[in-house]
Each structure stands twice: as structure tokens, then as C-alpha cells.
JSON list of C-alpha atoms in Angstrom, two decimals:
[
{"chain": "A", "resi": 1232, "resn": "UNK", "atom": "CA", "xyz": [-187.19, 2.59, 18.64]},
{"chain": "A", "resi": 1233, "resn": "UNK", "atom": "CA", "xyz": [-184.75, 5.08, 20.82]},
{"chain": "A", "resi": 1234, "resn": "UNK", "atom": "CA", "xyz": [-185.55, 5.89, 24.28]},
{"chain": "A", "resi": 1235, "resn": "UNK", "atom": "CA", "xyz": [-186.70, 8.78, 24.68]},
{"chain": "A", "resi": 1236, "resn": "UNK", "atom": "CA", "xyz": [-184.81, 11.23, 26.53]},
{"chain": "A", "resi": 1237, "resn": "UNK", "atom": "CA", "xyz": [-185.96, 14.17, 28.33]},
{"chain": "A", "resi": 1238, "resn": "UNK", "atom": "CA", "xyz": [-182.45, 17.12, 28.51]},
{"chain": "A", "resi": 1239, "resn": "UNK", "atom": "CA", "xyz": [-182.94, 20.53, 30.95]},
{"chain": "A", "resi": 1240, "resn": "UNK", "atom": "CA", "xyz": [-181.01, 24.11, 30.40]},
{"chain": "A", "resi": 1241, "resn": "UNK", "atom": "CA", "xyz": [-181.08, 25.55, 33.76]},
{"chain": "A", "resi": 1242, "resn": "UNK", "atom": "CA", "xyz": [-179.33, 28.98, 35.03]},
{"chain": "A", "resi": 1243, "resn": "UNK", "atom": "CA", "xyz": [-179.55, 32.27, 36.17]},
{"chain": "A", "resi": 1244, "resn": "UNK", "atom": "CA", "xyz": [-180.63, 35.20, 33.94]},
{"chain": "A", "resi": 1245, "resn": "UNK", "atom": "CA", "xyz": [-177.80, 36.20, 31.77]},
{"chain": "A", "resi": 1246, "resn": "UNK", "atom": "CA", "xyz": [-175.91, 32.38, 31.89]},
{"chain": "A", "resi": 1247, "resn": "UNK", "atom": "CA", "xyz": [-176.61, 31.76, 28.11]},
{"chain": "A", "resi": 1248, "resn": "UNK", "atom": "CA", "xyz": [-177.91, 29.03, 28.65]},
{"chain": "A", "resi": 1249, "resn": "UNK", "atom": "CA", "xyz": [-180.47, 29.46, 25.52]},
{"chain": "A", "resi": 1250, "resn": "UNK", "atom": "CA", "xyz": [-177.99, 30.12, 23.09]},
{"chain": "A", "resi": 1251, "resn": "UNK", "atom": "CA", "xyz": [-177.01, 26.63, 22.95]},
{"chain": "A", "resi": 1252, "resn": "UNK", "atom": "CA", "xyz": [-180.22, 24.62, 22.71]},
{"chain": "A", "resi": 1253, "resn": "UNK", "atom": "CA", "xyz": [-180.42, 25.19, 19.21]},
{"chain": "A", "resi": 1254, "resn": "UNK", "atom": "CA", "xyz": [-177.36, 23.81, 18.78]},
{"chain": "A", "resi": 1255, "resn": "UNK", "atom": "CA", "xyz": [-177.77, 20.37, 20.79]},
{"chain": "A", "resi": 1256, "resn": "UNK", "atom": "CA", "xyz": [-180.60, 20.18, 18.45]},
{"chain": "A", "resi": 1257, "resn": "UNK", "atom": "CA", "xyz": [-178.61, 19.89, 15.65]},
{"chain": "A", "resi": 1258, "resn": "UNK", "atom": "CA", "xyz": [-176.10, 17.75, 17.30]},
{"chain": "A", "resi": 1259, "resn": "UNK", "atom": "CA", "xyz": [-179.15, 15.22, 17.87]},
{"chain": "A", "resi": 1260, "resn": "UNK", "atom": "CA", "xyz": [-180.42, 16.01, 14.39]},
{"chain": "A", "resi": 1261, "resn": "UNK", "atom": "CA", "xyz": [-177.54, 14.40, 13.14]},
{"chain": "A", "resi": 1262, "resn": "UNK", "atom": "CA", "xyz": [-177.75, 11.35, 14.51]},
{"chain": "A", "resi": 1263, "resn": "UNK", "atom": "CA", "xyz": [-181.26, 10.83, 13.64]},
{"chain": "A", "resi": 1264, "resn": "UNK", "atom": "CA", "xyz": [-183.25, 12.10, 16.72]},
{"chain": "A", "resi": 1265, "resn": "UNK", "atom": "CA", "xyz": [-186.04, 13.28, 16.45]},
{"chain": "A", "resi": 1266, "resn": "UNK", "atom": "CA", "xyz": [-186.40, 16.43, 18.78]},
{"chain": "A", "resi": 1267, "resn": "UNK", "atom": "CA", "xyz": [-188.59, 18.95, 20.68]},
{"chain": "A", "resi": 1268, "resn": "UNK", "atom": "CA", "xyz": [-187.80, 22.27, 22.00]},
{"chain": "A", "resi": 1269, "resn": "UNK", "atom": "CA", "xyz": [-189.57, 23.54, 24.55]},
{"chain": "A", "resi": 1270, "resn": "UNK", "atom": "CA", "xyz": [-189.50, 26.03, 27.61]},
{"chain": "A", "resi": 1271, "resn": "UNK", "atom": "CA", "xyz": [-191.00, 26.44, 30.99]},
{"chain": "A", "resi": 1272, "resn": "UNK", "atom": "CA", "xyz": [-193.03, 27.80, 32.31]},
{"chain": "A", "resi": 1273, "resn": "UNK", "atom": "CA", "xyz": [-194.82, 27.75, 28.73]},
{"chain": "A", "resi": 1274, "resn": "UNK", "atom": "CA", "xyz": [-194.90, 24.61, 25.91]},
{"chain": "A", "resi": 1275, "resn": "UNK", "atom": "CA", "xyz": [-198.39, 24.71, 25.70]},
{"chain": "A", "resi": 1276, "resn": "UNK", "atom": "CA", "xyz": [-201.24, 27.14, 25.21]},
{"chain": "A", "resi": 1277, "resn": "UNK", "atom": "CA", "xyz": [-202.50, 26.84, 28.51]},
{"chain": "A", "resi": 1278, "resn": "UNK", "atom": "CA", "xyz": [-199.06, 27.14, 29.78]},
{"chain": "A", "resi": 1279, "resn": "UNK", "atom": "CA", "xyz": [-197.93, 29.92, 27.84]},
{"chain": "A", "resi": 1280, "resn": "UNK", "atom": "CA", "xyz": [-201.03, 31.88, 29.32]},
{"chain": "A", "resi": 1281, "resn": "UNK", "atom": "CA", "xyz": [-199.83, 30.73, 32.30]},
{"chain": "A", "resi": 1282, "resn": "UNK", "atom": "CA", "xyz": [-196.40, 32.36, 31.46]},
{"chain": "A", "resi": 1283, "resn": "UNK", "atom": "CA", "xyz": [-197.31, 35.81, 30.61]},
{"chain": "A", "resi": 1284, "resn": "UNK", "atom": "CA", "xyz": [-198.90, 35.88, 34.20]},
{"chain": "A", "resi": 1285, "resn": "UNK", "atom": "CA", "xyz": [-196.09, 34.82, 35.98]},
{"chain": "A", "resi": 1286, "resn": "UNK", "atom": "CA", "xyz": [-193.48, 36.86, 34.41]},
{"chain": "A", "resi": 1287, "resn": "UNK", "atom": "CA", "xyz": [-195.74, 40.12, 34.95]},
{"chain": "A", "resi": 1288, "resn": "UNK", "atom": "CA", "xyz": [-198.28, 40.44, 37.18]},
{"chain": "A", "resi": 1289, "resn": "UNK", "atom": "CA", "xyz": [-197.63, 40.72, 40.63]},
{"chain": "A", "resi": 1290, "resn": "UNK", "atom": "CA", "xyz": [-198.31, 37.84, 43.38]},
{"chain": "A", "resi": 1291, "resn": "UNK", "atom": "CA", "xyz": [-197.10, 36.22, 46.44]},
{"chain": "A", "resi": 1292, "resn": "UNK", "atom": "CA", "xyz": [-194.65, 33.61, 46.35]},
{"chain": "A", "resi": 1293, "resn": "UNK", "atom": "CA", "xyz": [-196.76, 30.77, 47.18]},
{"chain": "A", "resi": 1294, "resn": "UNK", "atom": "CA", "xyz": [-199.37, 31.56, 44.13]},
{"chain": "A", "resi": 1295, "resn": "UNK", "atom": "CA", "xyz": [-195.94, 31.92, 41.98]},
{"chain": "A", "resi": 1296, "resn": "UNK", "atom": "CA", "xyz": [-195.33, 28.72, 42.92]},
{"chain": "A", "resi": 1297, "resn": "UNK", "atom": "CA", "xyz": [-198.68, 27.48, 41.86]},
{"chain": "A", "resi": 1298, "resn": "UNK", "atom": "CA", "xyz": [-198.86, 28.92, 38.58]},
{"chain": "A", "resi": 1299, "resn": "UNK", "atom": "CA", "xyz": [-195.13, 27.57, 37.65]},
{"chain": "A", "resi": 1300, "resn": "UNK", "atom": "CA", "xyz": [-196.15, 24.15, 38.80]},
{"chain": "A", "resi": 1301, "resn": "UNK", "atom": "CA", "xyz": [-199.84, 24.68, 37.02]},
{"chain": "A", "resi": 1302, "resn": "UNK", "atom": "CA", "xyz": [-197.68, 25.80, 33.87]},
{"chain": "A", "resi": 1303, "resn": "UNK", "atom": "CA", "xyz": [-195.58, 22.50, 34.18]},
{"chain": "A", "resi": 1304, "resn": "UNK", "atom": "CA", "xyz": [-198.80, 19.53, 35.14]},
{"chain": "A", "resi": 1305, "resn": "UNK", "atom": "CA", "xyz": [-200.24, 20.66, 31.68]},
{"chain": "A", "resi": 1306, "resn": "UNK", "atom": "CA", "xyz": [-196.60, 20.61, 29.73]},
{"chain": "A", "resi": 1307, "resn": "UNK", "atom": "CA", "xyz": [-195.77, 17.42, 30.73]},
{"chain": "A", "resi": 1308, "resn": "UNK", "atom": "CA", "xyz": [-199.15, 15.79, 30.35]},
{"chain": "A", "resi": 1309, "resn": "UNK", "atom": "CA", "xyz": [-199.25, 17.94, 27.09]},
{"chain": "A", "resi": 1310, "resn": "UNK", "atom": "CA", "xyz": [-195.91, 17.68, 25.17]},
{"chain": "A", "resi": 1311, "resn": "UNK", "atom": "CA", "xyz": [-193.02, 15.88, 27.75]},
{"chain": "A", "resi": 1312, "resn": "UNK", "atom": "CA", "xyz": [-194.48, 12.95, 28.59]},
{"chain": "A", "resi": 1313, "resn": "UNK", "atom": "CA", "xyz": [-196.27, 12.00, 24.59]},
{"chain": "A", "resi": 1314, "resn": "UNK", "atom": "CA", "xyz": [-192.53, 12.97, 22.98]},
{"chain": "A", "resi": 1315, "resn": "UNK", "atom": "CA", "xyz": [-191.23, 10.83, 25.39]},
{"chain": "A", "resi": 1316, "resn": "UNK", "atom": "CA", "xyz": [-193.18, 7.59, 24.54]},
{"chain": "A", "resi": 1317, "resn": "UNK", "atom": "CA", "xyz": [-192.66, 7.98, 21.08]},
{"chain": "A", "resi": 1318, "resn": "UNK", "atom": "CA", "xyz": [-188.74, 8.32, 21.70]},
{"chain": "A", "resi": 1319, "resn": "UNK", "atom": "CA", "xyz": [-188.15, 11.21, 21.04]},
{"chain": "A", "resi": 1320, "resn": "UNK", "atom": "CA", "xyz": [-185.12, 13.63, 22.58]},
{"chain": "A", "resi": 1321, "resn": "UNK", "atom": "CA", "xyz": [-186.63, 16.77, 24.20]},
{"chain": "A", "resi": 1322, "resn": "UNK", "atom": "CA", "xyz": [-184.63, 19.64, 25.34]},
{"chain": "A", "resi": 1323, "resn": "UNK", "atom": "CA", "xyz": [-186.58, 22.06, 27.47]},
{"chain": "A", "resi": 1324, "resn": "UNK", "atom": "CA", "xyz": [-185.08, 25.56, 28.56]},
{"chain": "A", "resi": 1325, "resn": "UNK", "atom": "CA", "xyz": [-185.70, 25.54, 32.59]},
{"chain": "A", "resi": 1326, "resn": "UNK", "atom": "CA", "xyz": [-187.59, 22.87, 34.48]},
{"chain": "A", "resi": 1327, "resn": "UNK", "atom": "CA", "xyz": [-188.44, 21.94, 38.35]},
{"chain": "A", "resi": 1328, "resn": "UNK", "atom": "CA", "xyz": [-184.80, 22.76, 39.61]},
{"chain": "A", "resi": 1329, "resn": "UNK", "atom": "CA", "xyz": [-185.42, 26.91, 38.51]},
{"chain": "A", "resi": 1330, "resn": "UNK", "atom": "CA", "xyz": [-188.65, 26.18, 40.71]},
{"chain": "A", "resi": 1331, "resn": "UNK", "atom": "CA", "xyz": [-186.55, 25.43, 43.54]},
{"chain": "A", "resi": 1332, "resn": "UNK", "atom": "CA", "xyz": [-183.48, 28.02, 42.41]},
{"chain": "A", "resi": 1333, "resn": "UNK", "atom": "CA", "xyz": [-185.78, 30.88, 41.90]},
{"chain": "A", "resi": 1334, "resn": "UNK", "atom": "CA", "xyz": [-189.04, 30.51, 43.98]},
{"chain": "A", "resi": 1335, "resn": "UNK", "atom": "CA", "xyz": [-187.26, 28.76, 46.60]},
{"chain": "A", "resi": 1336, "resn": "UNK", "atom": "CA", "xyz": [-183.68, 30.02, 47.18]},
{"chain": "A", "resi": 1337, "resn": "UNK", "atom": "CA", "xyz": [-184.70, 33.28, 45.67]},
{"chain": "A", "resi": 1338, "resn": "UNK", "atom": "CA", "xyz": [-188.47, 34.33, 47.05]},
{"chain": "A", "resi": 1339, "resn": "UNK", "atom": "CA", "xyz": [-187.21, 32.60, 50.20]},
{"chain": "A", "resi": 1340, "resn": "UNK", "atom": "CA", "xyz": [-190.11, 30.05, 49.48]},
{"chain": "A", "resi": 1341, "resn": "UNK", "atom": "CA", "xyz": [-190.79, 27.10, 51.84]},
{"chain": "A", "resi": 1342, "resn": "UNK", "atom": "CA", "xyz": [-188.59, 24.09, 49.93]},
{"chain": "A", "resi": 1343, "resn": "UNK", "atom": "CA", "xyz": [-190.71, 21.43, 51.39]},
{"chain": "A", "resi": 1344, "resn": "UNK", "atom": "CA", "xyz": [-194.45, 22.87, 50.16]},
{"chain": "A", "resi": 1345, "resn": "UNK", "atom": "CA", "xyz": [-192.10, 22.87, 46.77]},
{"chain": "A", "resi": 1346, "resn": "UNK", "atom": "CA", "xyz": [-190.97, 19.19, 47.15]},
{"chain": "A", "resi": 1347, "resn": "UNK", "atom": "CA", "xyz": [-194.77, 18.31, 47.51]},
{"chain": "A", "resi": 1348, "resn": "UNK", "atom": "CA", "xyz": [-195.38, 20.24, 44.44]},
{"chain": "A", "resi": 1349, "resn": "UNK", "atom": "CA", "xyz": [-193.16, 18.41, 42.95]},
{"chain": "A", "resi": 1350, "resn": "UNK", "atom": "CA", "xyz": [-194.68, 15.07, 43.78]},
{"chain": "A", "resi": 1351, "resn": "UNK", "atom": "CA", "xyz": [-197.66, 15.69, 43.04]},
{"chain": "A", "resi": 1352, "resn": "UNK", "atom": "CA", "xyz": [-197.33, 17.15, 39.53]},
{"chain": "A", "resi": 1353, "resn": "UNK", "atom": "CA", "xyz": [-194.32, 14.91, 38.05]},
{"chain": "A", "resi": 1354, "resn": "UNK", "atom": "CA", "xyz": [-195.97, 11.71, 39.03]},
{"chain": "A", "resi": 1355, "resn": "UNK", "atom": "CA", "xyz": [-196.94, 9.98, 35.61]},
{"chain": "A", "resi": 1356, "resn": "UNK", "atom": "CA", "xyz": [-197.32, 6.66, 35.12]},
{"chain": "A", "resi": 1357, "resn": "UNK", "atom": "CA", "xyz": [-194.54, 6.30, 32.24]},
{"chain": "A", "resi": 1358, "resn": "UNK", "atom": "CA", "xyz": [-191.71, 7.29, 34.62]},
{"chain": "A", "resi": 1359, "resn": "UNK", "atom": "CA", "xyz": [-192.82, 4.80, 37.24]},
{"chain": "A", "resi": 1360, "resn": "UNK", "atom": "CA", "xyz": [-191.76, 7.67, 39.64]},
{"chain": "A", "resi": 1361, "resn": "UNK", "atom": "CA", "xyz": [-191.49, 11.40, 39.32]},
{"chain": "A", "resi": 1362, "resn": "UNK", "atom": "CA", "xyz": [-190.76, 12.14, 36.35]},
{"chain": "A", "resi": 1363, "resn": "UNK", "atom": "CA", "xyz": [-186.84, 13.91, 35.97]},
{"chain": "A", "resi": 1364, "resn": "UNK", "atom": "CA", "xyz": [-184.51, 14.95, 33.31]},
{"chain": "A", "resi": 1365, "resn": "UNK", "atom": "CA", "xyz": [-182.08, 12.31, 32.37]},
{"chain": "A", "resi": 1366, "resn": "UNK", "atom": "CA", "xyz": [-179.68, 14.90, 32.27]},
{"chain": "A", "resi": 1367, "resn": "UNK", "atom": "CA", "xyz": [-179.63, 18.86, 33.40]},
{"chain": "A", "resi": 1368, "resn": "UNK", "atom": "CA", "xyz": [-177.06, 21.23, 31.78]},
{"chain": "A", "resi": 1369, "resn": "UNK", "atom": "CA", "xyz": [-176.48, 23.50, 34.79]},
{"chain": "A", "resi": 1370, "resn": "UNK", "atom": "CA", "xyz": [-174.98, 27.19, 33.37]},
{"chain": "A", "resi": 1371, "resn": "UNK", "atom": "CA", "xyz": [-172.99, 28.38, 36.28]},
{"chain": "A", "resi": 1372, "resn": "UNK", "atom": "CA", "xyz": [-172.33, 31.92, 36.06]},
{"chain": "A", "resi": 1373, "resn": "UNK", "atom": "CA", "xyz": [-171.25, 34.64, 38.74]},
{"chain": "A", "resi": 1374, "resn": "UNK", "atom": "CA", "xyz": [-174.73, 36.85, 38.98]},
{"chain": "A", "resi": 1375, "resn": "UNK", "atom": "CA", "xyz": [-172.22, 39.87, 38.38]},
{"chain": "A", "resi": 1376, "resn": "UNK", "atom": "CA", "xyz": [-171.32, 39.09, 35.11]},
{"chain": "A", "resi": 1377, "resn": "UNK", "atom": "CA", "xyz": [-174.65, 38.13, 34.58]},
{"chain": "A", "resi": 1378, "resn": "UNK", "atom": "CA", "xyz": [-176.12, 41.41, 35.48]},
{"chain": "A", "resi": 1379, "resn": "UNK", "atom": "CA", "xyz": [-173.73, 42.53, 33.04]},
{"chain": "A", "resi": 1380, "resn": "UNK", "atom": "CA", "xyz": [-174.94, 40.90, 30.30]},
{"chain": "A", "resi": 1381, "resn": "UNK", "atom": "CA", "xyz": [-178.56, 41.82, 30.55]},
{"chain": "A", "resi": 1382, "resn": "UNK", "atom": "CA", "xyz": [-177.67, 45.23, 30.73]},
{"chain": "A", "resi": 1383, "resn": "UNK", "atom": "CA", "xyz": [-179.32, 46.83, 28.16]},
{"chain": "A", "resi": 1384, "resn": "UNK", "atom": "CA", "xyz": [-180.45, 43.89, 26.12]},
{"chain": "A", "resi": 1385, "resn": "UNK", "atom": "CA", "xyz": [-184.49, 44.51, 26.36]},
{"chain": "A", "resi": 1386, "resn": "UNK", "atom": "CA", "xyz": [-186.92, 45.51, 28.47]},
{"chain": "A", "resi": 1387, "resn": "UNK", "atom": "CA", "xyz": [-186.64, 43.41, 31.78]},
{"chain": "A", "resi": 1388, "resn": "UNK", "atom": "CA", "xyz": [-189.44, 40.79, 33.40]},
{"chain": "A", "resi": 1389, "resn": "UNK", "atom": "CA", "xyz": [-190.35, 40.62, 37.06]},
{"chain": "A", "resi": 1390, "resn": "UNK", "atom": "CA", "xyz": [-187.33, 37.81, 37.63]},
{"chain": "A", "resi": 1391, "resn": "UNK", "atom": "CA", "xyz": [-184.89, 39.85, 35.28]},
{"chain": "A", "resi": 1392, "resn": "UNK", "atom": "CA", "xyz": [-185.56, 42.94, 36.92]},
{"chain": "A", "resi": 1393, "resn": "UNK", "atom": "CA", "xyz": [-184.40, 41.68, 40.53]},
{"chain": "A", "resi": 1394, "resn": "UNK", "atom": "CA", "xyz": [-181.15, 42.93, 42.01]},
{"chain": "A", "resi": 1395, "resn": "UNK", "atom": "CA", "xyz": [-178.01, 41.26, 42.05]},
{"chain": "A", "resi": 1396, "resn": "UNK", "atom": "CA", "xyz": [-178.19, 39.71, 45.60]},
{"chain": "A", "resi": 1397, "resn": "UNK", "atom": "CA", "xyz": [-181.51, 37.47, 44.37]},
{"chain": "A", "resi": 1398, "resn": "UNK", "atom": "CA", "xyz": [-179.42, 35.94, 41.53]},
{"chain": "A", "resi": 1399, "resn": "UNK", "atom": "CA", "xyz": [-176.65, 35.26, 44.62]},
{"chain": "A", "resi": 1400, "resn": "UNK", "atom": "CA", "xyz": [-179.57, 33.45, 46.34]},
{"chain": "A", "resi": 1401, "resn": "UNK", "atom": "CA", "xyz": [-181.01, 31.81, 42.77]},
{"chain": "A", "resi": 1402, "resn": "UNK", "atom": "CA", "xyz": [-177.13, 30.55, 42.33]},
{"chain": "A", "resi": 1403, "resn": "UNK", "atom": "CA", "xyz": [-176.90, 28.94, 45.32]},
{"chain": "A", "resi": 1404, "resn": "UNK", "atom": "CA", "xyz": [-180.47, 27.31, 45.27]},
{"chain": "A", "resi": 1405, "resn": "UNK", "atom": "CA", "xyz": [-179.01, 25.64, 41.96]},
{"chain": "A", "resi": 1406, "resn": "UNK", "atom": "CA", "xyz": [-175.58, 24.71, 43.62]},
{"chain": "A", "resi": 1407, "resn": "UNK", "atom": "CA", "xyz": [-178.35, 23.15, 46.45]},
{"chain": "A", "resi": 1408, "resn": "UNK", "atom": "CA", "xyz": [-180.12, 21.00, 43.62]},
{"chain": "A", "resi": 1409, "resn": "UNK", "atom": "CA", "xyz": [-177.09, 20.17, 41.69]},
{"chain": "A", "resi": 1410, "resn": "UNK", "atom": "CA", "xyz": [-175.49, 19.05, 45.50]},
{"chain": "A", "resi": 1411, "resn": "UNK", "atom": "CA", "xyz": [-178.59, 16.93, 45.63]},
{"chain": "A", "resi": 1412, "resn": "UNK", "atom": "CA", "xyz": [-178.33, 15.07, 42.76]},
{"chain": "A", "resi": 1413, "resn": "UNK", "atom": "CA", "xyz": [-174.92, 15.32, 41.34]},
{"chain": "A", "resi": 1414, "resn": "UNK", "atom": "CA", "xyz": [-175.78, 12.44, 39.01]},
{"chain": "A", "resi": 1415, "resn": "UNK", "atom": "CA", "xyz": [-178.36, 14.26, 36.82]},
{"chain": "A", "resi": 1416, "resn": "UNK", "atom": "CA", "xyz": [-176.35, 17.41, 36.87]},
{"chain": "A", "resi": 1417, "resn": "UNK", "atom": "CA", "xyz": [-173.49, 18.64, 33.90]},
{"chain": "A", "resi": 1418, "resn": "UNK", "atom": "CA", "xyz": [-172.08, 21.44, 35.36]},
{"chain": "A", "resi": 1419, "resn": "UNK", "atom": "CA", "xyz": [-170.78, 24.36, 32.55]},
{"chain": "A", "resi": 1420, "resn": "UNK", "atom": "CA", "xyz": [-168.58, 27.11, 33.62]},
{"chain": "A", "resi": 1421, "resn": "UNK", "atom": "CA", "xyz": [-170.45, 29.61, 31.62]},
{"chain": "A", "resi": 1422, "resn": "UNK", "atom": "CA", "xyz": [-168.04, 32.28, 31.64]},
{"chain": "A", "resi": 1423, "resn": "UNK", "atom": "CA", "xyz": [-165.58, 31.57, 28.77]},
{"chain": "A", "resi": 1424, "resn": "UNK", "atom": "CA", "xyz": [-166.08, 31.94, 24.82]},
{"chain": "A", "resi": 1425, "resn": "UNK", "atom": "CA", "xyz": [-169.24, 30.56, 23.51]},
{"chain": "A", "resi": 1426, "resn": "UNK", "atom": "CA", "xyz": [-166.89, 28.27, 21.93]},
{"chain": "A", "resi": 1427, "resn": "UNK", "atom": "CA", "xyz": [-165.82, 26.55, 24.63]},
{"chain": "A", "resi": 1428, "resn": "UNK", "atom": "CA", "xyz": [-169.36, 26.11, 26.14]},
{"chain": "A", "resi": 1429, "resn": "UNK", "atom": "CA", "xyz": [-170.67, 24.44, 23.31]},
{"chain": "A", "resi": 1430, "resn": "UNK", "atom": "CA", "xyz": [-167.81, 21.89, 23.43]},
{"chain": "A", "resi": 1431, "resn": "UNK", "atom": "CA", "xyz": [-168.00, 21.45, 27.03]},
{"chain": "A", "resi": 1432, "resn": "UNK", "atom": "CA", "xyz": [-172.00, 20.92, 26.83]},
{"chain": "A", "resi": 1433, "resn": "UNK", "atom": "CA", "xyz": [-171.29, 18.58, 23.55]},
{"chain": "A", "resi": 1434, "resn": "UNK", "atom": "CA", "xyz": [-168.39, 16.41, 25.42]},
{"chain": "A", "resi": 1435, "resn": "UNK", "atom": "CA", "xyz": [-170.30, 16.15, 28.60]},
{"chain": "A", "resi": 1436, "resn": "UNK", "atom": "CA", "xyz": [-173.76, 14.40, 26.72]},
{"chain": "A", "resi": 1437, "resn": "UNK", "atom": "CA", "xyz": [-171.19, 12.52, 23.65]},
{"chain": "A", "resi": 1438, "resn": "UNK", "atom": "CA", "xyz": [-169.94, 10.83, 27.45]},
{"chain": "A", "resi": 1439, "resn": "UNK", "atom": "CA", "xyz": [-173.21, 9.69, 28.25]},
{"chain": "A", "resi": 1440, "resn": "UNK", "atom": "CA", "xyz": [-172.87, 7.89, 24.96]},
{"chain": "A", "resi": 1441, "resn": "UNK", "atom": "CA", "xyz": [-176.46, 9.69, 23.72]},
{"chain": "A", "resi": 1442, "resn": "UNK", "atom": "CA", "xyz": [-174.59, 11.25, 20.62]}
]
């Protein structure tokens, strides 16, 4: 049986970052993977209750925080960590590091009470440590152009709603996590032609020899 493997789509609002999940699906599809797609927060029931809450009722950063990491315990337990053992590929759209990008480097949140958080909730027995993506397809994207694509395209959240200068600080808190662990991080200039994306995100995980 394959290892599992366990992918993350991170970036701001607006990177297009969704877009191609679908089609690394395929990609794995093709080589006989079996895959999940999933999102955070949300993957489960419970989670996706979890989700409506967070993306529109107000509350404090800290109880943000809670929910997002609530959200994730019951994800993992629920869906990551069973596809996982049965070797499976799953590629989930955001995970921990848009914890850290947006309720950290955006709400200003305190990054340590996060990294304890974190701890806490991705220890699982199967990963013998926390548990982390293999591999995290970072969408880098100036929050202008971002802002530029949203425009218009449907009725904004609490996070999509913000103003420009909290992407600026979300950007950076990924440039922060990527700085961190450059290992687990693909980079993808997200502001060419679809096209090009796609092949950047396809040649980056063919190199890691998973396709």
C-alpha cells in the first residue's frame, strides 16, 4: 500500500489557490491515488458548523482562534488522520499555517498561545509528532491584485471583507511560516496565467517524485 500523503493550499483571499485542487486531483487520479478533498476550517459536520460561525459572527481573536483549532481537532481525528492510514493522498484547501497567517499576523494574535494550539491539537499518535503536511503549496500573491480579484465576485465573509493592509499583514505571516520551514513549503508566484500555475504546482510535487 502507498503512503499516505497529506498536501495543503494556503494563501491570501483572491491567490487562486482553489482553482487548482481539482486539478492535482486528477493528476493523482491518474496514477492511481486514491484522494480526498477537503477544506478548513470545515471537513466534517461538526466542523462545518464550526465554519459558518467563524466566517460570520463576530468574536475576539482568541475565541477565533479556538473555534479554527476546534474546527481542525475534529477534522483530523475525523477525515485526515483515517485517509491517511489507509494511504490515501489528501489535499486540503488551508490548514494550521492560515491559523498563524490570518489569526496571527493578521488579528495581531499572540503566536505562541497559537504554537500551543498547535501542539495540542495535531498531536496523534500516527504522526509520532504533530501532525504536518508533507508538502504546502504556498499561493503568493500581492494583496493588491488580490483585492482586485474579489472585487465583485460575491458577497464577502468577515476575512474577505478586511482591507487591504490585513492581507499585507496575512502575506507576511505566510512569508513567516514558509521562512520557518522552507522544507515543507512550494512557493507559486500566483500572478501569471492559470496556465503557468498549474505547471509550476505540477513540476514542483512530479520533483518530489509523488506523481
Amino acid at each position: 500500500m502507498s503512503e499516505g500523503l497529506f498536501i495543503t493550499f494556503e494563501g491570501i483571499d483572491g491567490a487562486g489557490k482553489s482553482t487548482h485542487i481539482d486539478a492535482l486531483a486528477a493528476a493523482f487520479h491518474a496514477v492511481g491515488r486514491k484522494v480526498v478533498l477537503t477544506r478548513e476550517p470545515g471537513g466534517t459536520p461538526l466542523a462545518e458548523k464550526l465554519r459558518g460561525l467563524a466566517l460570520n459572527d463576530p468574536m475576539d481573536p482568541l475565541t477565533e482562534a479556538l473555534v479554527m483549532f476546534a474546527a481542525r481537532r475534529d477534522h483530523l481525528l475525523q477525515v485526515i488522520e483515517p485517509a491517511l492510514a489507509r494511504g490515501d493522498v489528501v489535499l486540503c484547501d488551508r490548514f494550521t499555517d492560515a491559523t498563524f497567517a490570518y489569526q496571527g499576523a493578521g488579528r495581531g494574535f499572540d503566536l505562541q498561545v497559537l504554537a500551543t494550539l498547535e501542539r495540542w491539537v495535531q498531536d496523534v499518535p500516527a504522526a509520532r509528532s504533530l501532525r504536518q503536511p508533507h508538502l504546502t503549496v504556498w499561493f503568493d500573491l500581492d494583496p493588491a491584485i488580490a483585492a482586485q480579484r474579489l472585487a465583485g465576485a460575491r458577497v464577502p465573509d468577515r476575512f474577505e471583507s478586511q482591507p487591504q493592509t490585513f492581507f499585507a499583514r496575512v502575506a507576511q505571516g505566510y512569508a513567516d511560516r514558509a521562512a520557518g520551514d522552507p522544507q515543507r513549503f512550494l512557493r507559486i508566484a500566483a500572478d501569471r496565467p492559470r496556465e503557468q500555475v498549474w505547471s509550476a504546482v505540477e513540476q514542483g510535487v512530479r520533483a518530489r517524485g509523488w506523481l
